[in-house]
Amino acid sequence: MPSLRASEWQNLPVSLKELCINTTLRCGQSFRWRKSAEDEWSLALHGRILSLRQDSERLHYRASFPSAALAPPTPPASTVPSAAESVNQDDDDTLALVKHYFNLTPNLAQLYDQWALADPNFRKRAPKFTGVRILQQDAWEALIGFICSSNNNISRISQMVHNLCLHYGPLIGHVGATPYHDFPTPKALTGPKVEQHLQKLGFGYRAKYIYKTAVMVEEKGLDWLQDLCNPENPPLGVDPKPAGELVEGGRGGYRRAHEELLALHGVGPKVADCVCLMGLGWSESVPVDTHVWQIAQRDYKFGKGKHSSLTKATYDAVANRFRSLWGKEAGWAHSVLFTADLKTFSERLVAKVEVKEETVVKIEVDGIKQEADMVRMETITEKRVKRPFVKEEHQVLEVKEEKVTRKRAKRTKT
DNA sequence: CCCGACCCTCCCCT
DNA sequence: AAGGGGAGGGTCG
């Protein structure tokens, strides 16, 4: 077990309107974050274990590096420089990493205002889901993660990704007894037994997709993938360059990236858009999944006539509609509405009701009191979503659509 | 453009 | 009390 050299906690000023990790890390754009302690999230990233906490004014972060003496650094996928030795250098490095990963440059509160001004539905739904940022994840990791997402749920996707890391990714260290592995390289997934092994691990038909995609990316080279990224949002250490103004259907670079990704096995339009948005920095990318399709029908008058089902043509029409409505960062706005529709966060929609019902737990979406919420949430590593709070769910759901209320109400009695 | 099949897990319902 | 039916951030042929 490699010993870790942990730096002290550092912090940077970030309001919850600019970033809410409790929402952003759980909304299904990244699949590897784990709760490492009360109110603390951790992830193996770029050769270290990054841990986070957040209060109403600051984001606190700490990096733990493998001790160079006992465990030589095992560089993950791409750009890990050999271990920095001074604590100061570690911290500087980690600060840059955090700023990059959380994509902290855009002014999110300002963007929310802009989207709310343009869209009454956004204005209605966004207030309880502030601080949802699009992460700048590693493109290769995003690619594999979203290949796993097809016809799947967030809980199982997370387990699959953890399994991938456990068996094929470099071990960075432990938090308590829990091992933290970085994401595997493409090459690590090209072995002759990978597909069969993944099949055995419960990946189902995605085992083949992952293996074949790994082989193709290994052949094309990671540079091929990286070169598809938005020059405005380049990898850490590369200078940004302009990528032009938004046009119908998205900018040329985005369309090219999307098209090239479609050549990979298990990558259709939706997965390609997820990679474009969350791995390649194309903010106008709008992944249209079943959730978004339902939102489009419910709130944006889709689902009739020409666009009665989610064909490729409808897919493009929905994405274009959202781009023209929300603008260049349409993918960011889309993610807010997507998150607002996740069952995981449904209790947030009726927080006031719970308080009225003399429930002890008060939920302040933007405040630290969210921890009360967190205590009751599953961690993604747990096997199933259990329900020690059926009663609350029942109360919650009475305010929601009848269909759901009926189902849950019956189950409550069971 | 429309289907069914595809791995697997959990859930509701009978 | 077992088991069908459906859905879960789709993709392929």
Coordinates of C-alpha atoms (C1' of nucleotides) in Angstrom, one line a residue:
Chain A
M1 CA 0.0 0.0 0.0
P2 CA 1.7 3.2 -1.2
S3 CA 1.9 5.8 1.5
L4 CA 0.6 9.2 0.7
R5 CA 2.1 12.6 1.3
A6 CA -0.8 14.9 1.9
S7 CA -0.6 18.6 1.5
E8 CA -2.4 20.9 3.8
W9 CA -5.9 22.1 2.9
Q10 CA -5.9 25.1 0.6
N11 CA -8.8 27.1 -0.6
L12 CA -10.0 29.5 -3.1
P13 CA -12.9 31.9 -3.0
V14 CA -15.9 30.4 -4.9
S15 CA -19.5 31.3 -4.3
L16 CA -22.1 28.5 -4.4
K17 CA -23.7 30.3 -7.3
E18 CA -20.5 29.8 -9.3
L19 CA -20.0 26.2 -8.3
C20 CA -21.9 23.8 -6.1
I21 CA -19.9 20.6 -5.9
N22 CA -22.8 18.7 -4.1
T23 CA -24.8 19.1 -7.3
T24 CA -22.1 19.2 -10.0
L25 CA -20.4 16.1 -8.8
R26 CA -23.6 14.1 -8.6
C27 CA -25.4 15.1 -11.7
G28 CA -24.0 12.4 -13.9
Q29 CA -21.3 14.1 -15.8
S30 CA -18.4 12.5 -13.9
F31 CA -18.6 9.0 -12.5
R32 CA -15.6 8.6 -10.3
W33 CA -16.0 11.0 -7.4
R34 CA -16.6 9.4 -4.1
K35 CA -17.6 10.6 -0.7
S36 CA -14.5 10.1 1.3
A37 CA -15.8 11.6 4.6
E38 CA -18.7 13.6 5.8
D39 CA -19.0 16.5 3.5
E40 CA -15.9 15.5 1.5
W41 CA -15.4 14.3 -2.0
S42 CA -12.3 12.6 -3.4
L43 CA -11.0 11.5 -6.8
A44 CA -7.7 10.1 -8.2
L45 CA -6.6 12.6 -10.8
H46 CA -3.3 13.3 -12.4
G47 CA -1.3 11.2 -10.1
R48 CA -2.7 12.4 -6.9
I49 CA -5.8 12.0 -4.8
L50 CA -7.7 15.3 -4.8
S51 CA -10.1 15.9 -2.0
L52 CA -12.7 18.7 -1.8
R53 CA -14.9 20.4 0.7
Q54 CA -17.0 23.4 0.2
D55 CA -18.6 26.1 2.4
S56 CA -20.7 29.0 1.3
E57 CA -17.7 31.1 0.4
R58 CA -14.8 28.8 -0.4
L59 CA -13.8 25.6 -2.2
H60 CA -11.3 23.8 0.0
Y61 CA -9.0 21.3 -1.7
R62 CA -6.1 19.0 -0.8
A63 CA -3.9 16.7 -2.8
S64 CA -2.3 13.5 -1.6
F65 CA 0.7 12.3 -3.6
P66 CA 2.2 8.8 -3.5
S67 CA 5.4 9.0 -1.5
A68 CA 8.2 9.0 -4.0
A69 CA 10.4 6.8 -1.8
L70 CA 7.9 4.0 -1.4
A71 CA 6.0 4.2 -4.6
P72 CA 7.5 5.8 -7.7
P73 CA 4.8 7.9 -9.4
T74 CA 2.8 6.0 -11.9
P75 CA 1.8 8.5 -14.4
P76 CA -1.8 8.0 -15.6
A77 CA -3.0 8.7 -19.1
S78 CA -1.3 11.9 -20.2
T79 CA 0.2 14.9 -18.7
V80 CA 1.6 14.0 -15.3
P81 CA 4.9 15.6 -14.8
S82 CA 7.2 13.6 -12.5
A83 CA 6.4 14.3 -8.9
A84 CA 6.9 17.7 -7.8
E85 CA 8.8 17.7 -4.5
S86 CA 8.2 20.9 -2.7
V87 CA 4.9 21.4 -1.0
N88 CA 4.5 24.8 -2.5
Q89 CA 4.9 23.4 -6.0
D90 CA 2.4 20.7 -5.3
D91 CA -0.1 23.3 -4.2
D92 CA 0.5 25.5 -7.2
D93 CA 0.1 22.6 -9.5
T94 CA -3.1 21.4 -7.8
L95 CA -4.6 24.9 -7.8
A96 CA -4.2 25.1 -11.5
L97 CA -5.6 21.6 -11.8
V98 CA -8.7 22.5 -9.8
K99 CA -9.3 25.7 -11.7
H100 CA -9.0 23.8 -14.9
Y101 CA -11.1 20.8 -13.9
F102 CA -13.9 22.9 -12.6
N103 CA -13.8 25.2 -15.6
L104 CA -13.8 28.2 -13.3
T105 CA -13.3 30.9 -15.9
P106 CA -16.9 31.5 -17.1
N107 CA -19.1 33.6 -14.9
L108 CA -21.8 31.2 -14.1
A109 CA -24.2 33.6 -12.3
Q110 CA -24.1 35.9 -15.2
L111 CA -24.8 33.1 -17.6
Y112 CA -27.8 32.0 -15.5
D113 CA -29.2 35.5 -15.7
Q114 CA -28.8 35.5 -19.4
W115 CA -30.5 32.1 -19.8
A116 CA -33.3 33.1 -17.4
L117 CA -33.9 36.3 -19.4
A118 CA -34.2 34.4 -22.6
D119 CA -36.2 31.4 -21.3
P120 CA -39.1 31.4 -18.9
N121 CA -38.8 27.7 -18.3
F122 CA -35.2 28.1 -17.3
R123 CA -36.1 31.0 -15.1
K124 CA -38.6 28.8 -13.3
R125 CA -36.5 25.7 -12.8
A126 CA -33.0 27.0 -12.3
P127 CA -33.2 28.8 -8.9
K128 CA -32.9 25.5 -6.9
F129 CA -30.1 24.2 -9.1
T130 CA -27.5 27.0 -9.1
G131 CA -23.8 26.3 -9.3
V132 CA -24.1 23.5 -11.9
R133 CA -20.9 23.8 -14.0
I134 CA -19.7 21.8 -16.9
L135 CA -16.4 20.1 -15.9
Q136 CA -13.4 20.0 -18.1
Q137 CA -12.8 16.3 -17.9
D138 CA -10.2 14.2 -19.6
A139 CA -11.6 13.5 -23.1
W140 CA -10.5 9.9 -23.1
E141 CA -12.2 9.2 -19.7
A142 CA -15.3 11.0 -20.8
L143 CA -15.4 8.9 -23.9
I144 CA -15.3 5.6 -22.1
G145 CA -17.6 6.8 -19.3
F146 CA -20.3 7.8 -21.7
I147 CA -20.0 4.7 -23.8
C148 CA -20.8 3.0 -20.5
S149 CA -23.8 5.2 -20.1
S150 CA -25.9 3.8 -23.0
N151 CA -29.2 2.4 -21.8
N152 CA -27.9 2.5 -18.3
N153 CA -28.3 4.3 -15.0
I154 CA -25.9 6.5 -13.2
S155 CA -25.4 4.1 -10.3
R156 CA -24.3 1.2 -12.6
I157 CA -22.3 3.5 -14.8
S158 CA -20.3 4.6 -11.8
Q159 CA -19.7 1.1 -10.7
M160 CA -18.6 0.1 -14.1
V161 CA -16.1 3.0 -14.3
H162 CA -14.8 2.2 -10.9
N163 CA -14.3 -1.4 -12.0
L164 CA -12.4 -0.2 -15.0
C165 CA -10.1 1.8 -12.8
L166 CA -9.7 -0.9 -10.3
H167 CA -8.6 -3.5 -12.8
Y168 CA -6.8 -1.5 -15.4
G169 CA -5.9 1.9 -13.9
P170 CA -2.8 2.8 -11.8
L171 CA -3.2 2.7 -8.1
I172 CA -2.6 6.2 -6.6
G173 CA -3.3 5.5 -2.9
H174 CA -5.9 4.8 -0.3
V175 CA -8.3 6.9 1.7
G176 CA -9.0 4.7 4.7
A177 CA -9.2 1.2 3.2
T178 CA -10.6 2.4 -0.1
P179 CA -8.1 2.2 -3.0
Y180 CA -8.1 5.1 -5.5
H181 CA -7.1 4.3 -9.0
D182 CA -6.6 6.8 -11.8
F183 CA -8.4 6.2 -15.1
P184 CA -6.7 3.6 -17.3
T185 CA -4.9 4.5 -20.5
P186 CA -6.3 3.4 -23.9
K187 CA -3.4 1.0 -24.2
A188 CA -4.3 -0.7 -20.9
L189 CA -7.7 -1.6 -22.4
T190 CA -6.4 -3.1 -25.6
G191 CA -5.2 -6.4 -24.1
P192 CA -6.5 -9.7 -25.7
K193 CA -8.6 -10.6 -22.7
V194 CA -10.1 -7.3 -21.9
E195 CA -13.4 -7.8 -23.7
Q196 CA -14.0 -11.1 -22.1
H197 CA -13.0 -9.9 -18.7
L198 CA -15.3 -6.8 -18.9
Q199 CA -18.1 -9.1 -20.0
K200 CA -17.5 -11.1 -16.9
L201 CA -17.5 -7.9 -14.8
G202 CA -21.0 -7.2 -16.0
F203 CA -20.4 -4.6 -18.7
G204 CA -22.7 -6.5 -21.0
Y205 CA -22.6 -5.5 -24.6
R206 CA -20.5 -2.4 -23.7
A207 CA -17.5 -4.7 -23.2
K208 CA -17.0 -4.9 -26.9
Y209 CA -17.5 -1.2 -27.5
I210 CA -14.9 -0.3 -24.9
Y211 CA -12.3 -2.8 -26.2
K212 CA -12.8 -1.7 -29.8
T213 CA -12.8 1.9 -29.0
A214 CA -9.6 1.5 -27.0
V215 CA -7.9 -0.2 -29.9
M216 CA -9.0 2.6 -32.3
V217 CA -7.9 5.4 -30.1
E218 CA -4.7 3.6 -29.4
E219 CA -4.1 3.4 -33.2
K220 CA -5.2 7.0 -33.9
G221 CA -3.3 8.2 -30.8
L222 CA -4.5 10.3 -27.9
D223 CA -3.3 13.4 -29.8
W224 CA -6.0 12.7 -32.4
L225 CA -8.6 12.9 -29.6
Q226 CA -7.0 15.9 -27.9
D227 CA -6.9 17.8 -31.2
L228 CA -10.7 17.7 -31.4
C229 CA -11.0 19.9 -28.4
N230 CA -12.2 23.5 -28.5
P231 CA -9.1 25.7 -28.8
E232 CA -10.8 28.1 -26.4
N233 CA -10.6 25.5 -23.7
P234 CA -7.3 23.7 -24.3
P235 CA -5.7 21.2 -22.0
L236 CA -3.8 22.4 -19.0
G237 CA -0.7 24.3 -20.0
V238 CA -1.8 25.2 -23.6
D239 CA -2.7 28.7 -24.5
P240 CA -6.3 29.4 -25.5
K241 CA -7.2 30.5 -29.0
P242 CA -10.5 31.8 -30.3
A243 CA -12.9 29.4 -32.0
G244 CA -15.4 31.7 -33.5
E245 CA -18.9 32.7 -32.8
L246 CA -21.8 30.3 -32.6
V247 CA -23.6 29.4 -35.8
E248 CA -26.6 27.2 -36.5
G249 CA -25.7 23.6 -35.8
G250 CA -22.6 24.6 -33.9
R251 CA -19.2 25.8 -34.9
G252 CA -17.1 24.0 -37.4
G253 CA -14.7 22.6 -34.8
Y254 CA -17.6 21.2 -32.8
R255 CA -19.2 19.6 -35.8
R256 CA -15.9 18.1 -36.9
A257 CA -15.3 16.6 -33.4
H258 CA -18.8 15.2 -33.3
E259 CA -18.5 13.6 -36.7
E260 CA -15.1 12.0 -35.9
L261 CA -16.3 10.6 -32.7
L262 CA -19.1 8.8 -34.4
A263 CA -16.6 6.5 -36.1
L264 CA -15.9 4.9 -32.7
H265 CA -17.8 1.8 -31.6
G266 CA -20.6 2.5 -29.1
V267 CA -20.5 6.2 -29.9
G268 CA -23.7 7.6 -31.4
P269 CA -24.9 11.2 -31.5
K270 CA -25.7 11.5 -27.8
V271 CA -22.4 10.0 -26.5
A272 CA -20.5 12.1 -29.0
D273 CA -22.2 15.2 -27.7
C274 CA -21.4 14.3 -24.1
V275 CA -17.7 13.9 -25.0
C276 CA -17.8 17.2 -27.0
L277 CA -19.3 19.1 -24.1
M278 CA -17.6 17.6 -21.0
G279 CA -14.3 16.3 -22.5
L280 CA -13.6 18.6 -25.4
G281 CA -14.8 21.9 -24.2
W282 CA -17.5 22.5 -26.9
S283 CA -20.0 24.5 -24.9
E284 CA -22.7 24.6 -27.6
S285 CA -22.9 20.8 -27.6
V286 CA -26.4 19.7 -26.4
P287 CA -26.7 15.9 -25.7
V288 CA -30.3 14.9 -26.2
D289 CA -31.0 11.8 -24.2
T290 CA -34.3 10.4 -23.0
H291 CA -34.4 13.0 -20.2
V292 CA -33.8 15.9 -22.4
W293 CA -36.2 14.6 -25.0
Q294 CA -38.9 14.4 -22.3
I295 CA -38.0 18.0 -21.2
A296 CA -38.2 19.1 -24.8
Q297 CA -41.7 17.6 -25.1
R298 CA -43.0 18.7 -21.7
D299 CA -41.6 22.3 -21.8
Y300 CA -40.7 23.2 -25.3
K301 CA -43.5 21.9 -27.4
F302 CA -41.7 19.1 -29.1
G303 CA -43.2 15.7 -29.6
K304 CA -45.8 16.5 -32.2
G305 CA -46.1 16.3 -36.0
K306 CA -42.8 16.2 -37.7
H307 CA -40.9 15.7 -34.5
S308 CA -43.1 13.1 -32.8
S309 CA -40.2 10.7 -32.0
L310 CA -36.6 11.1 -31.3
T311 CA -35.1 10.5 -34.7
K312 CA -31.8 11.9 -35.8
A313 CA -33.6 14.8 -37.4
T314 CA -35.5 15.5 -34.2
Y315 CA -32.3 15.2 -32.2
D316 CA -30.7 18.0 -34.3
A317 CA -33.9 20.1 -34.2
V318 CA -34.0 19.9 -30.4
A319 CA -30.3 20.7 -30.0
N320 CA -30.6 23.6 -32.5
R321 CA -33.6 24.9 -30.7
F322 CA -31.7 25.0 -27.4
R323 CA -28.7 26.6 -29.0
S324 CA -30.7 29.4 -30.5
L325 CA -32.5 29.8 -27.2
W326 CA -29.5 29.7 -24.8
G327 CA -26.6 30.7 -27.0
K328 CA -23.0 29.6 -27.1
E329 CA -23.1 27.9 -23.7
A330 CA -26.3 26.0 -24.5
G331 CA -24.7 22.8 -23.2
W332 CA -24.2 24.4 -19.8
A333 CA -27.8 25.5 -19.6
H334 CA -29.0 22.1 -20.8
S335 CA -27.1 20.5 -17.9
V336 CA -29.0 22.7 -15.4
L337 CA -32.4 21.5 -16.6
F338 CA -31.2 17.9 -16.9
T339 CA -30.0 18.0 -13.3
A340 CA -33.3 19.6 -12.2
D341 CA -35.1 16.5 -13.6
L342 CA -32.9 13.9 -11.9
K343 CA -34.7 11.8 -9.4
T344 CA -31.7 12.1 -7.1
F345 CA -32.6 15.7 -6.5
S346 CA -36.3 15.5 -6.5
E347 CA -36.8 16.4 -2.9
R348 CA -35.2 19.7 -3.6
L349 CA -38.2 20.7 -5.6
V350 CA -40.4 20.7 -2.5
A351 CA -38.0 21.8 0.2
K352 CA -40.5 24.3 1.5
V353 CA -43.2 21.7 1.9
E354 CA -41.0 19.6 4.0
V355 CA -40.3 22.4 6.3
K356 CA -43.9 23.1 6.6
E357 CA -44.6 19.5 7.4
E358 CA -42.6 19.9 10.5
T359 CA -39.8 17.8 9.1
V360 CA -36.7 18.4 11.1
V361 CA -34.4 18.4 8.2
K362 CA -34.2 21.7 6.4
I363 CA -32.7 21.9 3.1
E364 CA -31.1 25.0 1.8
V365 CA -30.0 24.3 -1.7
D366 CA -27.4 27.0 -1.7
G367 CA -26.2 26.7 1.8
I368 CA -24.2 24.4 3.9
K369 CA -27.4 22.9 5.2
Q370 CA -27.2 20.7 2.1
E371 CA -25.2 18.3 4.2
A372 CA -28.5 17.3 5.8
D373 CA -29.5 16.3 2.3
M374 CA -26.2 14.5 1.7
V375 CA -26.5 12.3 4.7
R376 CA -29.4 10.7 3.2
M377 CA -28.2 10.3 -0.3
E378 CA -26.6 7.2 -1.5
T379 CA -23.1 7.2 -2.4
I380 CA -22.6 5.9 -5.9
T381 CA -20.5 3.1 -4.8
E382 CA -23.3 1.5 -2.8
K383 CA -25.1 -1.3 -4.5
R384 CA -28.6 -0.1 -4.6
V385 CA -30.6 3.0 -4.0
K386 CA -32.4 2.2 -0.8
R387 CA -35.1 4.2 0.8
P388 CA -35.0 4.9 4.4
F389 CA -37.0 8.0 3.8
V390 CA -39.9 6.8 1.9
K391 CA -42.2 8.9 4.0
E392 CA -40.5 12.0 2.8
E393 CA -40.5 10.9 -0.7
H394 CA -44.1 10.3 -0.4
Q395 CA -44.7 13.8 0.8
V396 CA -42.5 15.2 -1.8
L397 CA -44.2 13.4 -4.6
E398 CA -47.6 14.5 -3.7
V399 CA -46.7 17.8 -5.2
K400 CA -45.5 16.2 -8.4
E401 CA -47.1 14.5 -11.3
E402 CA -49.9 12.1 -10.6
K403 CA -48.3 9.2 -12.3
V404 CA -45.3 9.2 -10.0
T405 CA -47.4 9.9 -6.9
R406 CA -49.5 6.9 -7.5
K407 CA -46.6 4.6 -7.9
R408 CA -44.7 5.8 -4.9
A409 CA -47.8 5.9 -2.7
K410 CA -48.5 2.3 -3.4
R411 CA -45.0 1.3 -2.8
T412 CA -45.1 3.1 0.5
K413 CA -47.8 0.9 1.7
T414 CA -46.1 -2.3 0.6
Chain B
dC1 C1' -37.3 6.3 -40.6
dC2 C1' -38.5 2.3 -37.8
dC3 C1' -37.5 -1.8 -35.2
dG4 C1' -35.6 -5.3 -32.5
dA5 C1' -31.7 -6.8 -30.1
dC6 C1' -28.4 -6.0 -26.8
dC7 C1' -26.1 -6.9 -21.1
dC8 C1' -27.6 -6.1 -16.8
dT9 C1' -30.0 -4.4 -12.6
dC10 C1' -33.6 -2.6 -10.1
dC11 C1' -38.4 -1.7 -9.6
dC12 C1' -43.4 -2.1 -9.9
dC13 C1' -47.1 -4.9 -10.4
dT14 C1' -49.8 -9.2 -10.6
Chain C
dA1 C1' -44.3 -15.6 -3.7
dA2 C1' -42.0 -16.1 -8.2
dG3 C1' -41.9 -13.7 -12.5
dG4 C1' -43.3 -10.7 -16.4
dG5 C1' -42.8 -6.0 -18.0
dG6 C1' -40.5 -1.6 -18.2
dA7 C1' -36.9 1.6 -17.7
dG8 C1' -32.2 3.2 -17.0
dG9 C1' -28.5 9.8 -19.8
dG10 C1' -28.3 4.5 -26.6
dT11 C1' -26.2 2.2 -30.4
dC12 C1' -26.0 -1.0 -34.1
dG13 C1' -27.7 -3.6 -38.1

